Amino acid sequence: EPEVTQTPSHQVTQMGQEVILRCVPISNHLYFYWYRQILGQKVEFLVSFYNNEISEKSEIFDDQFSVERPDGSNFTLKIRSTKLEDSAMYFCASDGDTLAGGLQNEQFFGPGTRLTVL
Amino acid sequence: KQEVTQIPAALSVPEGENLVLNCSFTDSAIYNLQWFRQDPGKGLTSLLLIQSSQREQTSGRLNASLDKSSGRSTLYIAASQPGDSATYLCAVRGSSNTGKLIFGQGTTLQVKP
């Protein structure tokens, strides 16, 4: 069964360093998302991406964040200069199955990347 | 602004019990609602999706209902098993023009053998 994959599973970095989190969405899907979950808190929306551009972003997604689809399969989240408060689990998700008309229905999540900023 | 609340925050039951998890949302103008399961330190597994026009969805021992007008959904788990122990998350999508899901804080379920 197709699934969203994410690498790495755990990333440790020093404050101020750049990190890139990688995701491979489900191949037939059109819409891609990043969410984050700080330990003990709700899952929060960061950004959505469609047709090679950002379609929506939250207040959290400031100039330190960027997303890219560098090729036909990968979807990345870059944090330019990490802060302690960026420590969280980052989830990638996708939906809009072209085989089902591309409708944004059931959203599928990857296993997450745990980012620890020291 | 849409807010999603789940009650209770935690629940402990003996194996075999039927149980209900509750989710409420403040803005009834939703496109759909999705229930997820999250194991500790893991990703989110989609359990059920209910479209705004639907009243309920079933998958195995799980049944989710939706009452859009009152801003409520319930997840019913029949004959609970220790393997059902996890955190259950409810998430709503506001409209067809957004893919953004807004999550509740989850209900952590423990099923004791």
CSV table of C-alpha atoms in Angstrom, one decimal, chain A residues 1 4 11 16 22 25 28 30 36 44 53 56 60 63-64 70 74 77 79 83 91 102 106 109 111:
chain,number,residue,atom,x,y,z
A,1,GLU,CA,0.0,0.0,0.0
A,4,VAL,CA,4.3,8.8,2.8
A,11,GLN,CA,17.8,15.0,13.3
A,16,GLY,CA,21.5,28.6,14.2
A,22,ARG,CA,12.8,15.3,3.4
A,25,PRO,CA,4.6,11.9,-0.7
A,28,ASN,CA,-0.5,9.9,-7.3
A,30,LEU,CA,-1.3,16.5,-5.8
A,36,ARG,CA,4.6,20.0,13.4
A,44,GLU,CA,-0.2,22.3,14.0
A,53,GLU,CA,3.8,26.8,-5.2
A,56,GLU,CA,-1.5,28.3,2.2
A,60,ILE,CA,4.4,29.8,12.3
A,63,ASP,CA,10.9,33.7,6.6
A,64,GLN,CA,13.0,31.1,8.3
A,70,PRO,CA,13.1,19.7,-6.2
A,74,ASN,CA,10.7,14.7,-3.1
A,77,LEU,CA,11.1,21.6,4.4
A,79,ILE,CA,14.6,25.8,8.3
A,83,LYS,CA,16.0,28.0,17.2
A,91,PHE,CA,5.1,15.5,9.8
A,102,GLY,CA,-7.7,14.8,-7.4
A,106,GLU,CA,-8.3,11.6,3.1
A,109,PHE,CA,0.8,11.3,7.0
A,111,PRO,CA,6.1,8.7,10.3
